[in-house]
PDB file of C-alpha atoms in Angstrom:
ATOM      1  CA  UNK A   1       0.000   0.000   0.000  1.00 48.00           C
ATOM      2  CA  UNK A   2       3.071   2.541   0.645  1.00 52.00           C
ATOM      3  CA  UNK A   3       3.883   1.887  -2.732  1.00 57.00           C
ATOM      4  CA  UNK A   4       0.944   2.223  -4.414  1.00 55.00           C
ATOM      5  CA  UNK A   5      -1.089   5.211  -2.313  1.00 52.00           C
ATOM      6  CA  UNK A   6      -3.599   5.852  -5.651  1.00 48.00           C
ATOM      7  CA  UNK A   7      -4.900   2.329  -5.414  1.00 52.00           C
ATOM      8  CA  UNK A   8      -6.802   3.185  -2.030  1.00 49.00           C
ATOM      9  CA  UNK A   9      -5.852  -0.319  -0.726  1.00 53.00           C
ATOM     10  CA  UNK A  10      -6.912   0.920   2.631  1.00 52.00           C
ATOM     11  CA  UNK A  11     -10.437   1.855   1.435  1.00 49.00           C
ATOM     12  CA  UNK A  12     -12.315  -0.921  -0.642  1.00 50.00           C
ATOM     13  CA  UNK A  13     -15.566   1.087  -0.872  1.00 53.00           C
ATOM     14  CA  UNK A  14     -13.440   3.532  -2.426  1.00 55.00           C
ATOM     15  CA  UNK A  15     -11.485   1.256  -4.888  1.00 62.00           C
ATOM     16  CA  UNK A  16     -14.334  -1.262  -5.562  1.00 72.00           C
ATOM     17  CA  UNK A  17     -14.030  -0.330  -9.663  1.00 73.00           C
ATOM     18  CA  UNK A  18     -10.643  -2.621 -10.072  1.00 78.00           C
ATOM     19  CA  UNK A  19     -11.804  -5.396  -7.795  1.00 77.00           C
ATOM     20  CA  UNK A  20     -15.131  -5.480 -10.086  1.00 79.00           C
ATOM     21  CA  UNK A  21     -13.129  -5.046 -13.238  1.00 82.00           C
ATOM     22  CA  UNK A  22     -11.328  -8.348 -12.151  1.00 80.00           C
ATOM     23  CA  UNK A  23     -14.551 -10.556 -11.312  1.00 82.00           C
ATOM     24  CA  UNK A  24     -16.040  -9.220 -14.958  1.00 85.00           C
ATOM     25  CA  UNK A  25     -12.573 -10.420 -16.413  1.00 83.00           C
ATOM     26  CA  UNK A  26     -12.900 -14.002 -14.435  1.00 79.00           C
ATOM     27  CA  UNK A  27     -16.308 -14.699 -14.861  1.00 81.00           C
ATOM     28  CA  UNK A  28     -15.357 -13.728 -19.500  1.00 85.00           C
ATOM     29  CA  UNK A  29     -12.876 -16.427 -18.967  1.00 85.00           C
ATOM     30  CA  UNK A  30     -15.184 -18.914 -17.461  1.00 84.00           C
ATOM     31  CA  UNK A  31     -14.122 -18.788 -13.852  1.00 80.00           C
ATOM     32  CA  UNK A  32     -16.480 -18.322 -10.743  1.00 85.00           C
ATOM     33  CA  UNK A  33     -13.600 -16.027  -8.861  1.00 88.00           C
ATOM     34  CA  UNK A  34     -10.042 -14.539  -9.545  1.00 91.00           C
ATOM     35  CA  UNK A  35      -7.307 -14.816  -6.554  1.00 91.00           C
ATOM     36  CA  UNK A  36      -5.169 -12.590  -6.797  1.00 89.00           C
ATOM     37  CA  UNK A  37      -1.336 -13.141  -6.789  1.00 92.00           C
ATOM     38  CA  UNK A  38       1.503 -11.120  -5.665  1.00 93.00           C
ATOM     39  CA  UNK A  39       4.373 -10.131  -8.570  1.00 91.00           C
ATOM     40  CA  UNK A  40       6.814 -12.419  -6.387  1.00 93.00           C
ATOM     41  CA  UNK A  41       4.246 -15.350  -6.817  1.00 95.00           C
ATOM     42  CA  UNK A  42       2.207 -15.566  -3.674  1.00 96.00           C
ATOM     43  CA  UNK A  43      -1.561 -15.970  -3.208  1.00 96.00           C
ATOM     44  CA  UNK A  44      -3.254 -12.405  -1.759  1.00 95.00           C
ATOM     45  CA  UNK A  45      -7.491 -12.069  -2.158  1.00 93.00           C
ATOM     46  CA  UNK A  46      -9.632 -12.690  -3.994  1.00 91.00           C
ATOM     47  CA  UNK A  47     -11.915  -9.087  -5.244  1.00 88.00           C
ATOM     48  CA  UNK A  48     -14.699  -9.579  -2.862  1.00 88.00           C
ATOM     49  CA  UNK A  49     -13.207 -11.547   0.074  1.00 92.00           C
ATOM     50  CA  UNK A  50     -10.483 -13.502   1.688  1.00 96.00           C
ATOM     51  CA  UNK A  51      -8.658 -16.369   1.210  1.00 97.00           C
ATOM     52  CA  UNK A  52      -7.952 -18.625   4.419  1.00 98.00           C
ATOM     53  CA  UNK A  53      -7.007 -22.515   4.165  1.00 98.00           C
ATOM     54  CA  UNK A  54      -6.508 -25.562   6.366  1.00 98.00           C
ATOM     55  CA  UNK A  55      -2.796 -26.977   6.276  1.00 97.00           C
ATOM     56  CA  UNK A  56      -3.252 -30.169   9.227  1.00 95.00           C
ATOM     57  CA  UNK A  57      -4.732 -28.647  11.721  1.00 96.00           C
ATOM     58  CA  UNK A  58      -3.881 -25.020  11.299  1.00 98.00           C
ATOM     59  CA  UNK A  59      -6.391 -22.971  10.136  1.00 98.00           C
ATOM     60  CA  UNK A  60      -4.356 -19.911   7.666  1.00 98.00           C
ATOM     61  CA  UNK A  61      -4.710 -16.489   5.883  1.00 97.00           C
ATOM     62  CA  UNK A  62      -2.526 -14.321   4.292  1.00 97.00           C
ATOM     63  CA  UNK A  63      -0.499 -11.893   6.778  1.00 96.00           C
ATOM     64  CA  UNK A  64      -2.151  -8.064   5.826  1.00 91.00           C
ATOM     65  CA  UNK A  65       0.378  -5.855   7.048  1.00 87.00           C
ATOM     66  CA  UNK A  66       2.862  -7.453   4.833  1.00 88.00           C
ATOM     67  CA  UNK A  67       1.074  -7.901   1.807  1.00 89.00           C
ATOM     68  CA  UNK A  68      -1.567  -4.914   2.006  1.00 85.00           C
ATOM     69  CA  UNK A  69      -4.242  -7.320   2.256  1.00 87.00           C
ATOM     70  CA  UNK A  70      -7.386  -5.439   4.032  1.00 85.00           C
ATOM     71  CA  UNK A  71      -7.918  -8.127   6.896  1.00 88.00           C
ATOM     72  CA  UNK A  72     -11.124  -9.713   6.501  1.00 92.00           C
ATOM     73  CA  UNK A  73     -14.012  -9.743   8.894  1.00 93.00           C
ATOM     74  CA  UNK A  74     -15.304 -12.644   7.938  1.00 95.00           C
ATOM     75  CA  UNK A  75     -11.981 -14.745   8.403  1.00 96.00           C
ATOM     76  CA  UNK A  76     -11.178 -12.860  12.166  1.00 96.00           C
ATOM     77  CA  UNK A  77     -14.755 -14.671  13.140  1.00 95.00           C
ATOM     78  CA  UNK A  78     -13.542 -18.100  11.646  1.00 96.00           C
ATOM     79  CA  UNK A  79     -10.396 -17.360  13.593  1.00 97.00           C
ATOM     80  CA  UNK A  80     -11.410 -16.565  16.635  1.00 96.00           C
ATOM     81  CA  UNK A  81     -14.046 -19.939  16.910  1.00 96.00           C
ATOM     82  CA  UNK A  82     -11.039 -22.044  15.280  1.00 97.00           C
ATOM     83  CA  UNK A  83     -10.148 -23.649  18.535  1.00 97.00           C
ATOM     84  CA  UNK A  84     -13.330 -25.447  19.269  1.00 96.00           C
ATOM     85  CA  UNK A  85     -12.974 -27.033  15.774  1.00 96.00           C
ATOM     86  CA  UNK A  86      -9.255 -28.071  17.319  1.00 97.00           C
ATOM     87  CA  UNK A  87      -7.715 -25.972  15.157  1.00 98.00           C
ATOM     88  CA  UNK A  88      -4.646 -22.964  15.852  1.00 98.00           C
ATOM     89  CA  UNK A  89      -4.901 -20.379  13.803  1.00 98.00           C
ATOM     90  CA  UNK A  90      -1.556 -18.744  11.849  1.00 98.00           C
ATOM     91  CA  UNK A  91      -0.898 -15.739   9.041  1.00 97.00           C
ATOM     92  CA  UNK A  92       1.208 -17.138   6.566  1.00 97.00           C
ATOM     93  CA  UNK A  93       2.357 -16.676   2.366  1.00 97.00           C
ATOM     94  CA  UNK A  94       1.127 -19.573  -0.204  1.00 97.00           C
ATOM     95  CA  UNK A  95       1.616 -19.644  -3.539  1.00 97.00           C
ATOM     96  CA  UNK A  96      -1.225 -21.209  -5.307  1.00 96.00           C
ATOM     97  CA  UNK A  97       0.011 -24.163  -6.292  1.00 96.00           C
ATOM     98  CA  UNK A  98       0.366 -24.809  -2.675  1.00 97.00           C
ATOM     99  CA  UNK A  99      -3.193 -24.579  -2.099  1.00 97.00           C
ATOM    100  CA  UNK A 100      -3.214 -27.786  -3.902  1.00 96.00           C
ATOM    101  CA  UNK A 101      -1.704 -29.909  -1.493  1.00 95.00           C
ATOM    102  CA  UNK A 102      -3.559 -28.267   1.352  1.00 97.00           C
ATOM    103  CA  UNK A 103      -6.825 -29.996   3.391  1.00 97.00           C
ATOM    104  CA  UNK A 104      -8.977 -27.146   2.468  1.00 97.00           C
ATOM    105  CA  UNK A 105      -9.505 -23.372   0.935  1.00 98.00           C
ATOM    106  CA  UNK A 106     -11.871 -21.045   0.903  1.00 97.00           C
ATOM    107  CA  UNK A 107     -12.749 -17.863  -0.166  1.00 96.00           C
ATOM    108  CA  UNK A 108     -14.826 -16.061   2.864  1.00 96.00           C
ATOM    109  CA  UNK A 109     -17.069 -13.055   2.947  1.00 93.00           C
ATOM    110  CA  UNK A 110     -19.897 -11.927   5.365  1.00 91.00           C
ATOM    111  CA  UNK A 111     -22.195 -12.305   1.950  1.00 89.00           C
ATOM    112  CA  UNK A 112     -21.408 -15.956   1.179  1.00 89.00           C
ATOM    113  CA  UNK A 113     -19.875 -16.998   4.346  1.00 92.00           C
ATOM    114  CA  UNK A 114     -16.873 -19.664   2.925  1.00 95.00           C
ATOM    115  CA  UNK A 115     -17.007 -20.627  -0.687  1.00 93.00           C
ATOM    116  CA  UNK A 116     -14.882 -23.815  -1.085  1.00 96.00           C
ATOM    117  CA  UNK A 117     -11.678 -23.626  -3.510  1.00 95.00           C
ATOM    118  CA  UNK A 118     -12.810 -26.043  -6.125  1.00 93.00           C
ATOM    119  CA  UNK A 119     -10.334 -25.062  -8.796  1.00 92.00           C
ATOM    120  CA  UNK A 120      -6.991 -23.383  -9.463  1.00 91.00           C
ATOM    121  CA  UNK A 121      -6.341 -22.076 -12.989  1.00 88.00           C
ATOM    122  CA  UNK A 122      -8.560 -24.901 -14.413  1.00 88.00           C
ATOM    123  CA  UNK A 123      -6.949 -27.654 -12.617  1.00 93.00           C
ATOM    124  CA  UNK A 124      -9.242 -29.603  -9.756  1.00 93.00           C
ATOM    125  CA  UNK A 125      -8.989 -29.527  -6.301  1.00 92.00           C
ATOM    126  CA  UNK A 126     -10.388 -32.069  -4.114  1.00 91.00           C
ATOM    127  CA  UNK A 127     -13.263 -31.079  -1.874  1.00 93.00           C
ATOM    128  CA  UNK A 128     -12.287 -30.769   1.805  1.00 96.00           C
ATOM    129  CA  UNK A 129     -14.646 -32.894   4.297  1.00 94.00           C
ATOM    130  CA  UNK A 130     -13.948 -29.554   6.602  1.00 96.00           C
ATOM    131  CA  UNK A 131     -16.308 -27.004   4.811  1.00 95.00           C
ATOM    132  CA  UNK A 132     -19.234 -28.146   6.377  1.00 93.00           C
ATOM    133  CA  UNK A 133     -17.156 -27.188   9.564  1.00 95.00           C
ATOM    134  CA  UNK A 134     -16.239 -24.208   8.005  1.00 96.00           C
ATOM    135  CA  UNK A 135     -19.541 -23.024   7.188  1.00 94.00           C
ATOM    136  CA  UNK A 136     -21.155 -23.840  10.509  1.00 92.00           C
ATOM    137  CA  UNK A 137     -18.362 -21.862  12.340  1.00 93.00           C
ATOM    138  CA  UNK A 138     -19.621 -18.992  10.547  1.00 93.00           C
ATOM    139  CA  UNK A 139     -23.347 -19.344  11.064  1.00 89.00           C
ATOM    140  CA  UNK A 140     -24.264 -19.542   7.797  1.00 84.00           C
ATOM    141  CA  UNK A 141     -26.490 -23.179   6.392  1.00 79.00           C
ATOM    142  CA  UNK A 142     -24.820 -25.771   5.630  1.00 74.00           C
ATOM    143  CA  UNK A 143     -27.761 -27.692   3.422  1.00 70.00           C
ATOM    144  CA  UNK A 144     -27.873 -30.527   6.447  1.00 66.00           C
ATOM    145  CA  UNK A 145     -30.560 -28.382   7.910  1.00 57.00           C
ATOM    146  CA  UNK A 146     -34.227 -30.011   8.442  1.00 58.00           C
ATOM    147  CA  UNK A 147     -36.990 -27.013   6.023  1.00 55.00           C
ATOM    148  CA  UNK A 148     -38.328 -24.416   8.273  1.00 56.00           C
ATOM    149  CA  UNK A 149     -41.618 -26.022   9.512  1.00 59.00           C
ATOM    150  CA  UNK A 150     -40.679 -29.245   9.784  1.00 50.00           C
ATOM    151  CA  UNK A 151     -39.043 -29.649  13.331  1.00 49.00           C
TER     152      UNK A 151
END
């Protein structure tokens, strides 16, 4: 962000044109979301939320002070409930291919709670038996929920 003061880093309601730009440009080359990656290789955000994974039992996202990342909201309430899942929590660089050899990612936001990494640059990932964890630590529905009117 030092670097780059125009881009408003600090501000996302202010910047919001470039991370819309980029979801435009993923969704035009048939993807669902873009991640973004650092010139030096290394996995930021993704336009509209943040990117947090399970390596073991260590529950990850990428380190904002050092990358510029906003912190996410979203991901600080996933972090803060990790322990009852068993899970420590730590800020740490990937590189996406990485994220491939990880037990889970996700992309989370307080709009769609955690949206499960299926796919990196057209290559499948294999789906993680923690996102209905995942989801559930974050109050959102996981799907395993009787209809409303039938309890």
């Amino acid at each position: 962000r030092v670097d780059a003061p125009w881009l408003l880093a600090g501000a996302k309601t202010l910047s919001y044109a470039i991370n819309m730009a980029t979801q435009r440009w993923g969704l035009s080359e048939g993807a669902d979301d873009v991640l973004w990656v650092s010139s030096d290789g290394y996995a930021l955000e993704a336009p509209t939320s943040t990117l947090v994974w399970l390596h073991r039992n260590v529950l990850c996202t990428v380190p904002p002070e050092a990358t510029g990342v906003l912190p996410g909201t979203t991901a600080a309430w996933l972090f803060d409930r990790a322990g009852t899942e068993g899970w420590t929590t730590e800020q740490r660089m990937v590189r996406p291919d990485d994220l491939m050899k990880v037990d889970g990612a996700w992309l989370t936001s307080s709009v769609r709670g955690a949206v499960e990494i299926r796919s990196l640059n057209g290559v499948a990932r294999e789906g993680s038996s923690a996102t209905g964890r995942i989801v559930r630590l974050l109050g959102f529905p996981t799907g395993d929920e009787p209809p409303i009117g039938s309890r």
